[in-house]
Structure formats: C-alpha cells, structure tokens
Short mmCIF file of C-alpha atoms in Angstrom, two decimals:
data_model
loop_
_atom_site.label_atom_id
_atom_site.label_comp_id
_atom_site.label_asym_id
_atom_site.label_seq_id
_atom_site.Cartn_x
_atom_site.Cartn_y
_atom_site.Cartn_z
CA MET A 85 -0.78 26.48 14.19
CA LYS A 86 1.19 28.61 11.55
CA LYS A 87 -0.23 29.59 8.31
CA ALA A 88 2.67 27.20 6.84
CA GLU A 89 2.01 24.64 8.40
CA LEU A 90 -1.50 24.70 7.85
CA PHE A 91 -1.31 24.38 4.66
CA ALA A 92 0.24 21.66 1.14
CA ALA A 93 1.40 24.85 -0.06
CA PRO A 94 1.19 28.92 0.25
CA PRO A 95 -2.55 29.81 -1.02
CA ALA A 96 -2.30 32.86 -1.77
CA PRO A 97 -0.61 33.90 -4.99
CA VAL A 98 -3.69 30.75 -6.66
CA ARG A 99 -6.27 32.37 -4.13
CA ILE A 100 -5.41 36.27 -6.57
CA ARG A 101 -5.58 34.06 -9.89
CA VAL A 102 -8.71 32.17 -8.94
CA LYS A 103 -11.62 32.69 -7.00
CA LEU A 104 -11.89 30.36 -4.73
CA ASP A 105 -14.13 31.99 -2.16
CA HIS A 106 -17.18 29.48 -3.26
CA HIS A 107 -19.21 27.44 -0.65
CA LEU A 108 -18.01 29.36 2.22
CA TYR A 109 -18.99 29.07 5.39
CA PRO A 110 -22.25 29.90 7.33
CA GLY A 111 -21.51 33.92 9.39
CA LEU A 112 -17.41 33.45 7.17
CA GLU A 113 -16.81 35.94 4.65
CA THR A 114 -13.61 35.57 3.56
CA LEU A 115 -11.51 32.46 3.30
CA LEU A 116 -9.11 34.32 5.61
CA ASP A 117 -11.55 34.37 8.31
CA HIS A 118 -11.54 30.04 7.50
CA ASP A 119 -8.12 29.73 8.03
CA ARG A 120 -8.50 31.37 10.84
CA GLN A 121 -10.49 29.28 11.93
CA CYS A 122 -8.44 25.98 10.61
CA ALA A 123 -6.03 27.06 12.53
CA HIS A 124 -8.30 27.63 16.32
CA LEU A 125 -9.25 24.20 15.67
CA ALA A 126 -5.22 22.71 15.17
CA ASP A 127 -4.84 25.19 18.60
CA GLU A 128 -7.17 23.01 20.71
CA GLY A 129 -7.00 19.41 19.08
CA ARG A 130 -9.40 18.92 16.74
CA LEU A 131 -7.65 19.43 13.66
CA THR A 132 -4.23 17.05 13.17
CA VAL A 133 -2.34 18.11 10.24
CA CYS A 134 -0.33 15.03 9.32
CA GLY A 135 2.77 17.22 7.57
CA SER A 136 6.05 15.46 6.79
CA HIS A 137 8.25 16.42 4.54
CA ALA A 138 7.67 13.09 2.33
CA LEU A 139 3.75 13.89 2.74
CA ARG A 140 4.18 16.84 1.05
CA GLN A 141 6.64 15.93 -1.63
CA ALA A 142 4.17 13.33 -2.44
CA MET A 143 1.19 15.77 -2.68
CA ARG A 144 2.89 17.78 -5.22
CA GLU A 145 3.69 15.39 -7.47
CA VAL A 146 0.60 13.25 -7.28
CA LYS A 147 -1.11 16.62 -9.33
CA ASN A 148 0.60 15.74 -12.18
CA PRO A 149 -2.12 14.77 -15.00
CA ASN A 150 0.79 13.40 -16.73
CA LEU A 151 1.26 10.58 -14.55
CA ALA A 152 0.36 6.78 -15.19
CA MET A 153 -1.57 5.01 -13.33
CA HIS A 154 0.95 3.08 -11.29
CA GLU A 155 3.02 6.54 -10.11
CA PHE A 156 -0.30 7.87 -9.29
CA GLN A 157 -1.50 5.30 -7.07
CA GLU A 158 2.31 5.42 -6.14
CA LEU A 159 2.63 8.69 -4.50
CA ALA A 160 -1.18 8.86 -3.34
CA ASP A 161 -1.28 5.31 -1.27
CA ARG A 162 2.07 7.13 0.43
CA ILE A 163 0.30 9.86 1.74
CA LEU A 164 -2.96 7.62 3.08
CA ALA A 165 -0.18 5.15 4.81
CA GLN A 166 0.07 8.20 6.76
CA LEU A 167 -2.89 9.80 7.44
CA ALA A 168 -4.40 6.03 8.19
CA LYS A 169 -0.65 5.37 10.41
CA ALA A 170 -2.30 8.67 12.42
CA ALA A 171 -6.28 7.67 12.67
CA ALA A 172 -4.72 4.68 14.37
CA HIS A 173 -2.85 6.11 16.51
CA ALA A 174 -5.58 8.66 17.60
CA THR A 175 -7.84 6.04 18.08
CA SER A 176 -6.42 3.60 19.55
CA GLU A 177 -8.07 3.55 23.42
CA GLY A 178 -11.95 2.19 23.20
CA PRO A 179 -14.01 0.55 20.35
CA ARG A 180 -14.13 1.95 17.12
CA LYS A 181 -15.31 0.67 13.42
CA ALA A 182 -14.60 2.01 10.22
CA ALA A 183 -15.97 2.99 7.10
CA ILE A 184 -14.55 4.21 3.38
CA ALA A 185 -16.60 5.80 1.03
CA MET A 186 -16.82 4.07 -2.28
CA ARG A 187 -14.82 4.37 -3.84
CA ALA A 188 -12.46 6.82 -3.87
CA ALA A 189 -11.62 5.75 -0.59
CA ASN A 190 -11.42 2.06 -1.02
CA ALA A 191 -7.61 3.05 -1.83
CA PHE A 192 -7.63 3.07 1.89
CA SER A 193 -8.21 -0.27 3.28
CA PRO A 194 -4.85 -2.12 2.36
CA PHE A 195 -3.98 0.85 4.89
CA VAL A 196 -7.10 0.53 7.39
CA ARG A 197 -6.15 -2.95 7.38
CA ARG A 198 -2.41 -2.86 8.59
CA PHE A 199 -1.83 -0.14 10.61
CA MET A 200 -5.33 -1.18 12.30
CA PRO A 201 -6.08 -5.14 12.36
CA GLY A 202 -9.27 -6.39 13.84
CA THR A 203 -11.45 -3.12 13.52
CA PRO A 204 -14.46 -3.96 11.28
CA VAL A 205 -15.57 -2.07 8.27
CA GLY A 206 -18.48 -0.72 7.05
CA PHE A 207 -18.88 0.76 3.24
CA LEU A 208 -21.20 3.35 1.94
CA GLY A 209 -21.47 3.45 -1.25
CA LEU A 210 -21.76 7.43 -2.53
CA SER A 211 -22.48 10.16 -5.41
CA ARG A 212 -22.59 13.86 -5.68
CA ASP A 213 -25.52 15.12 -7.83
CA HIS A 214 -22.70 17.40 -10.69
CA ASP A 215 -25.36 20.35 -10.41
CA THR A 216 -25.99 20.18 -6.73
CA LEU A 217 -23.00 19.37 -5.86
CA LYS A 218 -24.68 16.47 -2.79
CA ALA A 219 -23.93 13.60 -2.00
CA ALA A 220 -26.47 11.05 -1.70
CA VAL A 221 -26.41 7.19 -0.76
CA ALA A 222 -25.36 5.17 -4.40
CA GLY A 223 -25.66 1.21 -4.36
CA SER A 224 -25.85 -1.20 -1.18
CA ASP A 225 -25.25 0.62 2.01
CA LYS A 226 -22.75 -2.24 3.91
CA LEU A 227 -22.01 0.47 6.69
CA GLY A 228 -23.47 -1.95 9.42
CA SER A 229 -24.37 -1.37 13.12
CA PHE A 230 -21.45 1.63 14.88
CA HIS A 231 -23.25 1.12 18.36
CA GLY A 232 -21.49 2.49 21.31
CA MET A 233 -18.42 2.19 18.68
CA HIS A 234 -16.16 5.53 17.65
CA ALA A 235 -16.14 5.71 14.25
CA VAL A 236 -13.43 6.15 11.60
CA LEU A 237 -14.32 8.02 8.74
CA PHE A 238 -12.10 7.41 5.02
CA ASP A 239 -12.72 9.52 2.08
CA PRO A 240 -9.64 11.02 0.29
CA MET A 241 -11.46 14.81 -0.83
CA LEU A 242 -12.39 17.01 1.49
CA ALA A 243 -14.27 19.69 -1.24
CA THR A 244 -17.17 21.26 0.25
CA GLY A 245 -17.83 18.38 2.93
CA GLY A 246 -21.04 17.17 1.77
CA SER A 247 -20.38 13.04 1.40
CA MET A 248 -18.35 13.11 4.59
CA VAL A 249 -21.51 14.91 6.14
CA GLU A 250 -23.50 11.89 4.44
CA MET A 251 -20.80 9.35 6.07
CA ILE A 252 -21.58 11.45 9.40
CA ASP A 253 -25.03 11.84 9.68
CA SER A 254 -24.88 8.08 8.49
CA VAL A 255 -22.92 6.74 11.13
CA LEU A 256 -24.38 8.08 13.49
CA ASP A 257 -27.79 6.96 12.98
CA ARG A 258 -26.52 3.75 13.35
CA GLY A 259 -25.13 4.41 16.93
CA ALA A 260 -21.77 6.29 16.64
CA THR A 261 -20.66 7.38 19.82
CA GLY A 262 -17.53 9.50 18.23
CA ILE A 263 -16.23 10.42 14.78
CA THR A 264 -12.47 10.88 13.51
CA THR A 265 -12.82 11.82 10.03
CA VAL A 266 -9.24 11.06 7.82
CA SER A 267 -8.80 12.56 3.90
CA ALA A 268 -5.17 13.24 2.15
CA PHE A 269 -7.15 16.47 0.14
CA SER A 270 -8.92 18.85 2.12
CA SER A 271 -10.67 22.53 1.96
CA PRO A 272 -10.79 24.70 4.43
CA GLN A 273 -14.76 25.66 3.35
CA GLY A 274 -15.40 21.28 3.79
CA VAL A 275 -13.77 21.42 6.70
CA LEU A 276 -15.59 23.80 8.44
CA GLN A 277 -18.25 21.85 7.48
CA VAL A 278 -17.22 18.97 9.31
CA ALA A 279 -16.08 20.26 12.13
CA ALA A 280 -19.86 22.13 13.47
CA TYR A 281 -20.60 18.68 14.68
CA ASP A 282 -20.03 18.13 17.99
CA GLU A 283 -20.02 14.60 17.59
CA VAL A 284 -17.20 15.57 14.82
CA LYS A 285 -14.18 14.81 17.73
CA ARG A 286 -10.73 15.12 15.76
CA ILE A 287 -10.41 16.49 11.29
CA ILE A 288 -7.09 14.39 10.04
CA THR A 289 -6.35 15.71 7.28
CA ALA A 290 -2.80 16.31 5.43
CA PRO A 291 -2.05 19.61 4.58
CA LEU A 292 -4.85 21.58 3.05
CA GLU A 293 -5.08 23.34 -0.17
CA ALA A 294 -6.28 26.64 -1.17
CA GLY A 295 -10.21 26.87 -1.51
CA LEU A 296 -12.31 25.73 -3.78
CA THR A 297 -13.79 26.60 -7.44
CA ASP A 298 -17.86 27.49 -7.89
CA ARG A 299 -18.56 23.68 -9.48
CA GLY A 300 -17.37 23.12 -5.54
CA TYR A 301 -13.45 21.24 -7.21
CA ILE A 302 -10.30 21.34 -5.12
CA VAL A 303 -7.70 23.75 -6.06
CA GLY A 304 -4.26 23.78 -4.05
CA GLY A 305 -0.80 26.61 -4.27
CA HIS A 306 0.98 23.62 -6.04
CA THR A 307 2.80 24.49 -9.42
CA PRO A 308 2.63 24.59 -12.55
CA TYR A 309 -0.40 21.64 -11.09
CA ALA A 310 -2.64 23.05 -8.94
CA MET A 311 -5.79 20.55 -9.02
CA LEU A 312 -5.84 17.07 -8.85
CA GLY A 313 -8.33 15.32 -11.15
CA ASP A 314 -10.61 12.51 -10.03
CA PHE A 315 -8.89 11.30 -7.91
CA GLY A 316 -11.30 7.50 -8.03
CA ASP A 317 -10.48 7.95 -11.13
CA ARG A 318 -7.21 8.31 -11.96
CA TYR A 319 -6.68 5.38 -8.93
CA TYR A 320 -8.89 2.97 -10.85
CA GLY A 321 -9.17 4.81 -13.32
CA PRO A 322 -12.53 6.46 -15.18
CA VAL A 323 -15.61 4.91 -15.60
CA GLU A 324 -17.34 4.42 -18.67
#
C-alpha cells in the first residue's frame, strides 16, 4: 500500500514539528519502521484501511474543537458507519460476536445493529491510568462467552493499543477463535501492538494518524487541527 493511502493526512510535516516517536513497538527504532510494517500488513491483507474521500473529509472536519456536540456526532457517525459496514462484510462467514468498549465505543452500537443484524454483542468497561497509560477493566463486565465465535472488537481510538489489547485478552479468555478489530483513529504504534497477536486476523481502521505524544495521545497530520481530543467526552459530553 502506498504511504499516501495509508495515512489520513501526510505525516511528515507534523512529525517535524512535534515529537511523535513515543511508545514504539519493541524492536523498531523509528516511525518510518512502523510505517513500513503497517504497509506490509496492508499488503498481506491483515490491515484494511477504509479510505474513501468522504471518510477522509470527515476525519479532517471532526477534529475541529469548535464543533457543537451534534456536529461532532454527525461527522463521527459517518466514519463509524463505514467502518462497521466494512467489518460486517469482512466477518460475514461463520459465527461471530461483537464486543464494545464502554463508553466511547458505544457510538458504534447503532451501526453494529444496522450492518450486523442478529449478531450478539458483549460490553466491557475500560479505563486508562493516565500515569501508566495501561488499560484495565472498570465497572461491570458484560462480555459473556465467545466460545467458538469470531470476535469483532470495536473501539474508536487505537492509540498505544492498551485498551484493545485488554479486549483481545478478554475475548481470548472467553474462547474466541479469531479476532477482527475496528477503530476510527489509529496510530501506527497501536496497529502493531494489536497485530502482534496471531489470533487477530484483520485490523480494520480509517486512515492512520501520524503518531503519539509522550502521554499517549494521537496526533494526525491535519491542519489546523491535528488532535481529536477525548472521543467519549466529545460524543457524549464530559464526565464531571
């Protein structure tokens, strides 16, 4: 896959302005190494980048911090709908079950129902420690069994990969036979963390962002707004 197709916006300019080579995958020394590995995953069919013109436009516009909540929701829904549709098509054969990371990924729910009707859905509450950046189960666990089923995991943000890795481990413990992950805003670092699992057969994402800050926040190449912010807070409102 060509680099221009892999990314939501050219990553080089923002990588010059901002240091984004944090949380690198073990054994890799630069973001260019990550780019090459992601392109290889795409070429071998494990990484699917949904890159329509409309989706790319929505990814640029949704980062505007001045959007009203309903405007953010409308743009985000355009992105999530295309990703859920791609996931439905990619996992149409054999038994499957969806898993949604609460609360941000609940925004995927209407599109899971639309494009994957009759598919059972489990829910997992996750929180991230802002000091260690590690994800942990928070609140009730409503995943249920995945025995003999292909797990389709939804989380809008794939930054360091911690939350998605926690979901992967959880569904594998519950008997999942294979995994597809679905994310809207993904860093190269997060993609490679997920791809390290042989059980992950496909990673579905919108075009990639440029990298991560030292605090694990995703930064893209869009101008004038390179960062999305907290997806859950912008979609549902901040938690006081």
